[in-house]
Each structure stands twice: as C-alpha cells, then as structure tokens.
PDB file of C-alpha atoms and ligand atoms in Angstrom:
ATOM      1  CA  MET S 226     220.270 281.312 -14.265  1.00 47.00           C
ATOM      2  CA  LYS S 227     222.704 281.826 -11.466  1.00 51.00           C
ATOM      3  CA  LYS S 228     222.086 285.515 -11.724  1.00 53.00           C
ATOM      4  CA  ILE S 229     218.312 285.111 -11.423  1.00 51.00           C
ATOM      5  CA  LEU S 230     218.778 282.930  -8.385  1.00 50.00           C
ATOM      6  CA  ALA S 231     221.058 285.494  -6.847  1.00 53.00           C
ATOM      7  CA  ILE S 232     218.552 288.283  -7.510  1.00 47.00           C
ATOM      8  CA  THR S 233     215.711 286.213  -6.108  1.00 47.00           C
ATOM      9  CA  LEU S 234     217.697 285.407  -2.991  1.00 45.00           C
ATOM     10  CA  CYS S 235     218.573 289.017  -2.653  1.00 42.00           C
ATOM     11  CA  LEU S 236     214.945 290.086  -2.914  1.00 46.00           C
ATOM     12  CA  LEU S 237     213.934 287.481  -0.360  1.00 46.00           C
ATOM     13  CA  LEU S 238     216.592 288.753   1.960  1.00 47.00           C
ATOM     14  CA  VAL S 239     215.430 292.336   1.569  1.00 49.00           C
ATOM     15  CA  ALA S 240     211.823 291.327   2.152  1.00 50.00           C
ATOM     16  CA  GLY S 241     212.882 289.358   5.202  1.00 49.00           C
ATOM     17  CA  LEU S 242     214.833 292.267   6.605  1.00 46.00           C
ATOM     18  CA  ALA S 243     211.924 294.601   5.997  1.00 50.00           C
ATOM     19  CA  ALA S 244     209.591 292.219   7.819  1.00 49.00           C
ATOM     20  CA  CYS S 245     212.068 292.015  10.695  1.00 45.00           C
ATOM     21  CA  ALA S 246     212.405 295.770  10.814  1.00 49.00           C
ATOM     22  CA  SER S 247     208.664 296.301  10.896  1.00 49.00           C
ATOM     23  CA  SER S 248     208.090 293.713  13.596  1.00 51.00           C
ATOM     24  CA  ALA S 249     210.966 295.201  15.576  1.00 51.00           C
ATOM     25  CA  LYS S 250     209.270 298.564  15.252  1.00 51.00           C
ATOM     26  CA  GLN S 251     205.989 297.126  16.509  1.00 52.00           C
ATOM     27  CA  ALA S 252     207.779 295.598  19.440  1.00 57.00           C
ATOM     28  CA  GLU S 253     209.109 299.044  20.324  1.00 71.00           C
ATOM     29  CA  THR S 254     205.630 300.477  20.828  1.00 91.00           C
ATOM     30  CA  PRO S 255     203.503 297.753  22.355  1.00 97.00           C
ATOM     31  CA  VAL S 256     199.776 298.355  22.550  1.00 98.00           C
ATOM     32  CA  LEU S 257     197.969 299.046  25.807  1.00 98.00           C
ATOM     33  CA  SER S 258     194.421 297.937  25.117  1.00 98.00           C
ATOM     34  CA  MET S 259     191.694 299.473  27.215  1.00 98.00           C
ATOM     35  CA  ALA S 260     188.053 298.443  27.458  1.00 98.00           C
ATOM     36  CA  THR S 261     185.514 301.055  28.445  1.00 98.00           C
ATOM     37  CA  GLU S 262     181.831 301.934  28.011  1.00 98.00           C
ATOM     38  CA  GLY S 263     181.294 305.246  26.275  1.00 98.00           C
ATOM     39  CA  THR S 264     178.106 306.735  27.736  1.00 98.00           C
ATOM     40  CA  PHE S 265     179.732 308.059  30.884  1.00 98.00           C
ATOM     41  CA  GLN S 266     180.532 311.725  30.424  1.00 98.00           C
ATOM     42  CA  PRO S 267     182.952 313.228  31.527  1.00 98.00           C
ATOM     43  CA  TYR S 268     184.910 309.990  32.004  1.00 98.00           C
ATOM     44  CA  GLU S 269     184.287 308.532  28.543  1.00 98.00           C
ATOM     45  CA  TYR S 270     182.011 309.939  25.888  1.00 98.00           C
ATOM     46  CA  TYR S 271     181.945 310.792  22.222  1.00 98.00           C
ATOM     47  CA  ASP S 272     183.023 313.973  20.577  1.00 97.00           C
ATOM     48  CA  GLY S 273     181.793 313.166  17.078  1.00 97.00           C
ATOM     49  CA  ASP S 274     183.085 309.647  16.559  1.00 95.00           C
ATOM     50  CA  LYS S 275     186.056 310.116  18.878  1.00 96.00           C
ATOM     51  CA  LEU S 276     185.965 308.721  22.391  1.00 98.00           C
ATOM     52  CA  ILE S 277     187.309 311.308  24.840  1.00 98.00           C
ATOM     53  CA  GLY S 278     187.174 312.068  28.554  1.00 98.00           C
ATOM     54  CA  ILE S 279     189.008 311.765  31.854  1.00 98.00           C
ATOM     55  CA  ASP S 280     189.680 308.039  31.613  1.00 98.00           C
ATOM     56  CA  VAL S 281     190.901 308.235  28.020  1.00 98.00           C
ATOM     57  CA  ALA S 282     193.193 311.169  28.859  1.00 98.00           C
ATOM     58  CA  ILE S 283     194.657 309.488  31.962  1.00 98.00           C
ATOM     59  CA  ALA S 284     195.124 306.194  30.100  1.00 98.00           C
ATOM     60  CA  GLU S 285     196.853 308.077  27.286  1.00 98.00           C
ATOM     61  CA  ALA S 286     199.227 309.714  29.775  1.00 98.00           C
ATOM     62  CA  ILE S 287     199.959 306.312  31.371  1.00 98.00           C
ATOM     63  CA  ALA S 288     200.557 304.688  27.974  1.00 98.00           C
ATOM     64  CA  GLU S 289     202.886 307.510  27.010  1.00 98.00           C
ATOM     65  CA  LYS S 290     204.915 307.063  30.195  1.00 98.00           C
ATOM     66  CA  LEU S 291     205.157 303.336  29.522  1.00 98.00           C
ATOM     67  CA  GLY S 292     206.132 303.846  25.881  1.00 97.00           C
ATOM     68  CA  MET S 293     202.951 302.141  24.736  1.00 98.00           C
ATOM     69  CA  THR S 294     200.218 303.034  22.273  1.00 98.00           C
ATOM     70  CA  LEU S 295     196.723 303.240  23.756  1.00 98.00           C
ATOM     71  CA  GLU S 296     193.892 301.464  21.964  1.00 98.00           C
ATOM     72  CA  VAL S 297     190.409 302.083  23.353  1.00 98.00           C
ATOM     73  CA  THR S 298     187.423 299.792  22.738  1.00 98.00           C
ATOM     74  CA  ASP S 299     183.862 300.710  23.689  1.00 98.00           C
ATOM     75  CA  ILE S 300     181.924 297.657  24.941  1.00 98.00           C
ATOM     76  CA  ALA S 301     179.046 296.870  27.305  1.00 98.00           C
ATOM     77  CA  PHE S 302     179.955 297.837  30.867  1.00 98.00           C
ATOM     78  CA  ASP S 303     179.330 294.331  32.186  1.00 98.00           C
ATOM     79  CA  SER S 304     181.697 292.871  29.547  1.00 98.00           C
ATOM     80  CA  ILE S 305     184.673 294.924  30.726  1.00 98.00           C
ATOM     81  CA  ILE S 306     185.732 292.777  33.701  1.00 98.00           C
ATOM     82  CA  PRO S 307     185.309 289.467  31.813  1.00 98.00           C
ATOM     83  CA  GLY S 308     187.308 290.977  28.930  1.00 98.00           C
ATOM     84  CA  VAL S 309     190.125 291.947  31.287  1.00 98.00           C
ATOM     85  CA  GLN S 310     190.034 288.600  33.092  1.00 98.00           C
ATOM     86  CA  THR S 311     190.432 286.645  29.870  1.00 98.00           C
ATOM     87  CA  GLY S 312     193.201 288.926  28.608  1.00 98.00           C
ATOM     88  CA  LYS S 313     191.219 290.271  25.679  1.00 98.00           C
ATOM     89  CA  TYR S 314     191.986 293.758  27.044  1.00 98.00           C
ATOM     90  CA  ASP S 315     194.947 294.826  29.182  1.00 98.00           C
ATOM     91  CA  ILE S 316     192.972 297.259  31.296  1.00 98.00           C
ATOM     92  CA  GLY S 317     189.406 298.193  32.092  1.00 98.00           C
ATOM     93  CA  MET S 318     188.893 301.879  32.745  1.00 98.00           C
ATOM     94  CA  ALA S 319     185.350 303.129  32.895  1.00 98.00           C
ATOM     95  CA  GLY S 320     184.769 305.204  36.014  1.00 98.00           C
ATOM     96  CA  MET S 321     184.878 301.771  37.560  1.00 98.00           C
ATOM     97  CA  THR S 322     184.324 301.540  41.282  1.00 98.00           C
ATOM     98  CA  VAL S 323     186.548 299.332  43.405  1.00 98.00           C
ATOM     99  CA  THR S 324     184.295 296.808  45.141  1.00 98.00           C
ATOM    100  CA  ASP S 325     184.978 293.647  47.154  1.00 97.00           C
ATOM    101  CA  GLU S 326     183.087 291.580  44.573  1.00 97.00           C
ATOM    102  CA  ARG S 327     185.215 292.904  41.699  1.00 98.00           C
ATOM    103  CA  LEU S 328     188.407 292.434  43.712  1.00 98.00           C
ATOM    104  CA  GLU S 329     187.679 288.705  43.608  1.00 98.00           C
ATOM    105  CA  GLU S 330     187.764 288.894  39.803  1.00 98.00           C
ATOM    106  CA  VAL S 331     190.443 291.469  38.945  1.00 98.00           C
ATOM    107  CA  SER S 332     193.130 293.637  40.543  1.00 98.00           C
ATOM    108  CA  PHE S 333     192.732 297.390  40.809  1.00 98.00           C
ATOM    109  CA  SER S 334     195.312 300.162  40.473  1.00 98.00           C
ATOM    110  CA  SER S 335     195.553 303.049  42.908  1.00 98.00           C
ATOM    111  CA  SER S 336     192.428 305.146  42.819  1.00 98.00           C
ATOM    112  CA  TYR S 337     192.514 308.215  40.573  1.00 98.00           C
ATOM    113  CA  ALA S 338     189.085 309.732  41.253  1.00 97.00           C
ATOM    114  CA  THR S 339     186.028 309.602  43.487  1.00 96.00           C
ATOM    115  CA  GLY S 340     182.463 308.981  42.435  1.00 96.00           C
ATOM    116  CA  VAL S 341     179.218 309.486  44.296  1.00 96.00           C
ATOM    117  CA  GLN S 342     176.042 307.587  43.547  1.00 96.00           C
ATOM    118  CA  VAL S 343     173.119 309.950  43.148  1.00 96.00           C
ATOM    119  CA  VAL S 344     169.456 309.664  42.243  1.00 97.00           C
ATOM    120  CA  ILE S 345     168.026 311.355  39.133  1.00 98.00           C
ATOM    121  CA  VAL S 346     164.280 312.056  39.027  1.00 98.00           C
ATOM    122  CA  LYS S 347     161.829 313.694  36.696  1.00 97.00           C
ATOM    123  CA  ASP S 348     160.705 317.145  37.841  1.00 96.00           C
ATOM    124  CA  GLY S 349     157.204 317.066  39.273  1.00 92.00           C
ATOM    125  CA  GLY S 350     157.359 313.295  39.759  1.00 89.00           C
ATOM    126  CA  PRO S 351     156.477 311.331  42.898  1.00 88.00           C
ATOM    127  CA  ILE S 352     160.018 311.079  44.278  1.00 94.00           C
ATOM    128  CA  THR S 353     161.359 314.289  45.759  1.00 94.00           C
ATOM    129  CA  SER S 354     163.923 312.993  48.250  1.00 94.00           C
ATOM    130  CA  VAL S 355     166.052 309.920  48.828  1.00 94.00           C
ATOM    131  CA  ASP S 356     163.884 309.229  51.915  1.00 94.00           C
ATOM    132  CA  ASP S 357     160.912 308.649  49.579  1.00 96.00           C
ATOM    133  CA  LEU S 358     162.714 305.558  48.267  1.00 95.00           C
ATOM    134  CA  PHE S 359     162.731 304.048  51.746  1.00 95.00           C
ATOM    135  CA  ALA S 360     159.304 305.155  52.920  1.00 95.00           C
ATOM    136  CA  ASP S 361     156.797 302.531  54.124  1.00 95.00           C
ATOM    137  CA  GLY S 362     154.888 301.124  51.191  1.00 95.00           C
ATOM    138  CA  ALA S 363     157.270 302.602  48.610  1.00 97.00           C
ATOM    139  CA  ASN S 364     157.123 300.825  45.253  1.00 97.00           C
ATOM    140  CA  THR S 365     159.718 302.459  43.037  1.00 97.00           C
ATOM    141  CA  VAL S 366     160.916 301.296  39.654  1.00 98.00           C
ATOM    142  CA  VAL S 367     164.618 302.142  39.635  1.00 98.00           C
ATOM    143  CA  GLY S 368     166.600 302.431  36.418  1.00 98.00           C
ATOM    144  CA  THR S 369     170.303 301.568  36.414  1.00 98.00           C
ATOM    145  CA  GLN S 370     173.068 300.655  34.002  1.00 98.00           C
ATOM    146  CA  THR S 371     173.638 296.912  33.714  1.00 98.00           C
ATOM    147  CA  GLY S 372     176.457 295.634  35.899  1.00 98.00           C
ATOM    148  CA  THR S 373     177.075 298.857  37.796  1.00 98.00           C
ATOM    149  CA  THR S 374     177.234 299.544  41.508  1.00 98.00           C
ATOM    150  CA  GLY S 375     174.054 301.581  41.025  1.00 97.00           C
ATOM    151  CA  PHE S 376     172.376 298.333  39.980  1.00 97.00           C
ATOM    152  CA  LEU S 377     173.736 296.561  43.075  1.00 96.00           C
ATOM    153  CA  TYR S 378     172.533 299.276  45.469  1.00 96.00           C
ATOM    154  CA  ALA S 379     169.118 299.362  43.839  1.00 97.00           C
ATOM    155  CA  THR S 380     168.874 295.574  44.069  1.00 98.00           C
ATOM    156  CA  TRP S 381     170.041 295.276  47.660  1.00 96.00           C
ATOM    157  CA  ASP S 382     168.400 298.336  49.160  1.00 96.00           C
ATOM    158  CA  ILE S 383     165.186 298.525  47.184  1.00 97.00           C
ATOM    159  CA  GLU S 384     164.260 295.321  45.364  1.00 98.00           C
ATOM    160  CA  ASP S 385     165.469 292.919  48.070  1.00 98.00           C
ATOM    161  CA  GLU S 386     163.750 295.055  50.714  1.00 97.00           C
ATOM    162  CA  GLY S 387     160.409 294.872  48.908  1.00 98.00           C
ATOM    163  CA  LEU S 388     160.486 298.587  48.148  1.00 98.00           C
ATOM    164  CA  GLY S 389     160.317 298.270  44.384  1.00 98.00           C
ATOM    165  CA  THR S 390     162.002 296.766  41.335  1.00 98.00           C
ATOM    166  CA  VAL S 391     165.108 297.409  39.255  1.00 98.00           C
ATOM    167  CA  LYS S 392     165.315 297.795  35.498  1.00 98.00           C
ATOM    168  CA  SER S 393     168.711 297.663  33.819  1.00 98.00           C
ATOM    169  CA  PHE S 394     169.854 299.312  30.622  1.00 98.00           C
ATOM    170  CA  ALA S 395     172.949 298.823  28.497  1.00 98.00           C
ATOM    171  CA  LYS S 396     173.669 302.539  28.299  1.00 98.00           C
ATOM    172  CA  THR S 397     173.254 305.317  30.842  1.00 98.00           C
ATOM    173  CA  THR S 398     171.521 307.294  28.111  1.00 98.00           C
ATOM    174  CA  ASP S 399     168.937 304.498  27.724  1.00 98.00           C
ATOM    175  CA  ALA S 400     168.202 304.590  31.468  1.00 98.00           C
ATOM    176  CA  VAL S 401     167.620 308.339  31.241  1.00 98.00           C
ATOM    177  CA  GLU S 402     165.325 307.903  28.218  1.00 98.00           C
ATOM    178  CA  ALA S 403     163.332 305.401  30.275  1.00 98.00           C
ATOM    179  CA  LEU S 404     163.036 307.981  33.058  1.00 98.00           C
ATOM    180  CA  LYS S 405     161.839 310.611  30.602  1.00 97.00           C
ATOM    181  CA  ASN S 406     159.150 308.387  29.140  1.00 96.00           C
ATOM    182  CA  GLY S 407     157.967 307.061  32.489  1.00 96.00           C
ATOM    183  CA  GLN S 408     159.263 303.483  32.329  1.00 97.00           C
ATOM    184  CA  VAL S 409     161.236 304.069  35.532  1.00 98.00           C
ATOM    185  CA  ASP S 410     160.676 306.448  38.466  1.00 97.00           C
ATOM    186  CA  CYS S 411     164.325 307.323  39.060  1.00 98.00           C
ATOM    187  CA  VAL S 412     167.830 306.438  37.917  1.00 98.00           C
ATOM    188  CA  ILE S 413     170.724 305.658  40.263  1.00 97.00           C
ATOM    189  CA  LEU S 414     173.993 306.718  38.685  1.00 97.00           C
ATOM    190  CA  ASP S 415     177.386 308.270  39.411  1.00 97.00           C
ATOM    191  CA  ASN S 416     177.260 312.022  40.057  1.00 97.00           C
ATOM    192  CA  GLU S 417     179.316 313.410  37.181  1.00 97.00           C
ATOM    193  CA  PRO S 418     177.570 311.446  34.403  1.00 98.00           C
ATOM    194  CA  ALA S 419     174.295 312.267  36.170  1.00 98.00           C
ATOM    195  CA  LYS S 420     175.106 315.988  35.974  1.00 97.00           C
ATOM    196  CA  ALA S 421     175.995 315.692  32.290  1.00 98.00           C
ATOM    197  CA  LEU S 422     172.772 313.823  31.509  1.00 98.00           C
ATOM    198  CA  VAL S 423     170.613 316.267  33.484  1.00 98.00           C
ATOM    199  CA  ALA S 424     172.293 319.153  31.662  1.00 97.00           C
ATOM    200  CA  ALA S 425     171.590 317.494  28.314  1.00 97.00           C
ATOM    201  CA  ASN S 426     167.947 316.607  29.065  1.00 97.00           C
ATOM    202  CA  GLU S 427     165.306 319.027  30.179  1.00 96.00           C
ATOM    203  CA  GLY S 428     162.991 318.370  33.127  1.00 97.00           C
ATOM    204  CA  LEU S 429     165.329 316.178  35.184  1.00 98.00           C
ATOM    205  CA  SER S 430     166.947 316.846  38.558  1.00 97.00           C
ATOM    206  CA  ILE S 431     169.410 315.220  40.900  1.00 97.00           C
ATOM    207  CA  LEU S 432     168.168 314.627  44.451  1.00 96.00           C
ATOM    208  CA  ASP S 433     170.106 316.367  47.175  1.00 88.00           C
ATOM    209  CA  ALA S 434     171.390 313.490  49.268  1.00 80.00           C
ATOM    210  CA  GLU S 435     174.419 311.526  48.156  1.00 78.00           C
ATOM    211  CA  TYR S 436     173.734 307.834  48.022  1.00 75.00           C
ATOM    212  CA  ALA S 437     177.228 306.325  48.331  1.00 83.00           C
ATOM    213  CA  VAL S 438     180.825 307.480  47.843  1.00 91.00           C
ATOM    214  CA  GLU S 439     183.168 305.297  45.786  1.00 97.00           C
ATOM    215  CA  ASP S 440     186.740 305.099  44.473  1.00 98.00           C
ATOM    216  CA  TYR S 441     187.442 304.740  40.758  1.00 98.00           C
ATOM    217  CA  ALA S 442     190.428 302.665  39.666  1.00 98.00           C
ATOM    218  CA  ILE S 443     191.850 300.755  36.706  1.00 98.00           C
ATOM    219  CA  ALA S 444     191.100 297.025  36.459  1.00 98.00           C
ATOM    220  CA  VAL S 445     193.933 294.674  35.482  1.00 98.00           C
ATOM    221  CA  ALA S 446     193.911 290.865  35.258  1.00 98.00           C
ATOM    222  CA  LYS S 447     194.912 289.258  38.560  1.00 98.00           C
ATOM    223  CA  ASP S 448     197.817 287.366  37.005  1.00 97.00           C
ATOM    224  CA  ASN S 449     199.143 290.454  35.220  1.00 98.00           C
ATOM    225  CA  THR S 450     201.057 291.760  38.238  1.00 98.00           C
ATOM    226  CA  GLU S 451     203.830 293.179  36.066  1.00 98.00           C
ATOM    227  CA  LEU S 452     201.438 295.450  34.189  1.00 98.00           C
ATOM    228  CA  LEU S 453     199.681 296.436  37.413  1.00 98.00           C
ATOM    229  CA  GLY S 454     203.023 297.483  38.877  1.00 98.00           C
ATOM    230  CA  LYS S 455     203.877 299.555  35.805  1.00 98.00           C
ATOM    231  CA  ILE S 456     200.459 301.198  35.740  1.00 98.00           C
ATOM    232  CA  ASN S 457     200.635 302.075  39.416  1.00 98.00           C
ATOM    233  CA  GLY S 458     204.126 303.478  38.950  1.00 98.00           C
ATOM    234  CA  ALA S 459     202.988 305.689  36.064  1.00 98.00           C
ATOM    235  CA  LEU S 460     199.704 306.656  37.747  1.00 98.00           C
ATOM    236  CA  ASP S 461     201.377 307.566  41.033  1.00 97.00           C
ATOM    237  CA  GLU S 462     203.762 309.874  39.147  1.00 98.00           C
ATOM    238  CA  LEU S 463     200.876 311.433  37.221  1.00 98.00           C
ATOM    239  CA  ILE S 464     199.007 312.008  40.485  1.00 97.00           C
ATOM    240  CA  ALA S 465     202.114 313.422  42.215  1.00 97.00           C
ATOM    241  CA  ASP S 466     202.989 315.860  39.414  1.00 98.00           C
ATOM    242  CA  GLY S 467     199.429 317.183  39.127  1.00 98.00           C
ATOM    243  CA  THR S 468     198.646 315.717  35.687  1.00 98.00           C
ATOM    244  CA  VAL S 469     195.649 313.726  36.942  1.00 98.00           C
ATOM    245  CA  GLN S 470     194.251 316.776  38.755  1.00 97.00           C
ATOM    246  CA  SER S 471     194.615 318.931  35.665  1.00 98.00           C
ATOM    247  CA  ILE S 472     192.809 316.316  33.579  1.00 98.00           C
ATOM    248  CA  LEU S 473     189.995 316.183  36.166  1.00 98.00           C
ATOM    249  CA  ASP S 474     189.802 319.990  36.184  1.00 97.00           C
ATOM    250  CA  LYS S 475     189.689 320.100  32.399  1.00 97.00           C
ATOM    251  CA  TYR S 476     186.625 317.850  32.239  1.00 97.00           C
ATOM    252  CA  ILE S 477     184.823 318.685  35.504  1.00 96.00           C
ATOM    253  CA  HIS S 478     183.598 322.240  35.987  1.00 84.00           C
ATOM    254  CA  GLU S 479     181.918 322.665  39.335  1.00 70.00           C
TER     255      GLU S 479
HETATM  256  N1  LIG D 607     181.025 303.537  39.009  1.00 74.35           N
HETATM  257  C1  LIG D 607     180.011 302.621  38.615  1.00 74.35           C
HETATM  258  C2  LIG D 607     180.529 301.207  38.675  1.00 74.35           C
HETATM  259  O1  LIG D 607     181.710 300.994  38.737  1.00 74.35           O
HETATM  260  C3  LIG D 607     179.488 302.895  37.227  1.00 74.35           C
HETATM  261  C4  LIG D 607     180.514 302.900  36.149  1.00 74.35           C
HETATM  262  C5  LIG D 607     179.903 302.944  34.767  1.00 74.35           C
HETATM  263  N2  LIG D 607     180.876 303.261  33.805  1.00 74.35           N
HETATM  264  C6  LIG D 607     180.657 303.433  32.493  1.00 74.35           C
HETATM  265  N3  LIG D 607     181.641 303.774  31.734  1.00 74.35           N
HETATM  266  N4  LIG D 607     179.458 303.242  32.022  1.00 74.35           N
HETATM  267  O2  LIG D 607     179.778 300.277  38.657  1.00 74.35           O
END
C-alpha cells in the first residue's frame, strides 16, 4: 500500500513538473496577437490559405526581435480598433492610416509606410477625372471599404457636399465587384491595393490624381505603453537596418 502511494505521489510529481515545464516554455515565447483584414494586397492577402504581405512580414520581424510568436487573425476592418482597445488583440496592423479620430481611440507606432488614396473607375464610364467628382450637379455613388479613411473622405467630400452617396463593403474585393456590376460609379481606396485589384480585374483603371497621402502605422491599446515602446524600438531598428525597405521592395514592384 505504501508503495502504491509512493508511486502515485511520484507520478503526480512528474506530471506537475511536466506541467510546470510546459507553462515555463510558453512563458518564454509569449504570443503577439495581430488583427488585420486580409483583402488588402500587398499589405495582407492570401496565398492559398496563408495570409502574407508587407504587414505580416514586418510584424513577424518585430515579433522575432521581441522573442514573441506572431499570431495573425483576419477580421472586419472596422473591428480591428475595437479589438485592440479591448485587449482582444495586442496590435492592429492593416495598412492602417494614422488619423486624429483613431488617435483618440488607440496609440500608433512610428509609421512604416505611406499610402495614397486613389479613385478606381470602370473604363468607358462617366467618371474620367477626379474633377468629375466635384463638378456642379455631380451625383456619384462611391464605393468604399467599411471603416476606412476612403469611406470618411467619400462621406465628407461627396455625400455631405450633396455630390452623391457612399456605399460601404466589408471587403475591398466586394467594393470592386460592385464597381464591375454597376452598383457604384467609383471606388476610393489606397493606391497599392487599388493597383493589385485593377491588375486582377479587367476593364478598371485608376484615375491620375492622388486623392490624399497618408501614413500607415501599428495600432496599440492606449494603456499598453510598454508594448508600444517595445514595438517602436524593434520597428525603428528594422527601419534603420533596411529590413522594412527590403520587405516593401519585395511586395511592391513599381
Ligand atoms: N488606409 C486605410 C485606412 O486606414 C485603409 C486600410 C484598409 N486596410 C485593410 N487591411 N483592409 O482606413
């Protein structure tokens, strides 16, 4: 009987040690969870069922520097900031523009890239220049992705000015489908995803004029100043040693 007790105790001890060891191991490589929205090539998009792109690659390099394991989740773009605010995700990285409105909700890292808002139209359609959007009597239906700066510009500059209406879509690809089948007259979107979508869909063009220039950065919860500091430290090093530029060059071919 004594022997059985001793064996049982021994087994318990071994199990306990194993549990300790595995939790110690987990503690060694903490997870850096990132929320993104995956219809934004070349920043985040699917290669088969794998999410790749500039943001994923930069976040991976940051996680590596911090000794963390990156975990990427693809969610609706307008859920990213709430998810970061509530701590469901550590960072939001989605070609996300730094804006005054967002700065009230989250903190942003240093900027790692620039975006330009452009206008996509259907070839042979009524809109041939950005000026057409602001012409007297214009009545344009503008497609945008929900929660983006493109949506804000379209709302402020077109809908609020009585120059048309805005339709929002969960995915950039849905907005482009709507343009193709005539539900919207144009789509306002960031230049690189716009180029990728125009390349992937026949009969679409990007209008010449640039609509607005923006800085992309990583969103972190306001109270998570420690993580923000670490991310900026890692990002600044990756910018200084050329890693960020080489990632941008890998995914953006002019
Ligand atoms: N730069 C724009 C913004 O911050 C659009 C970003 C959309 N990103 C995405 N992964 N869908 O509002």
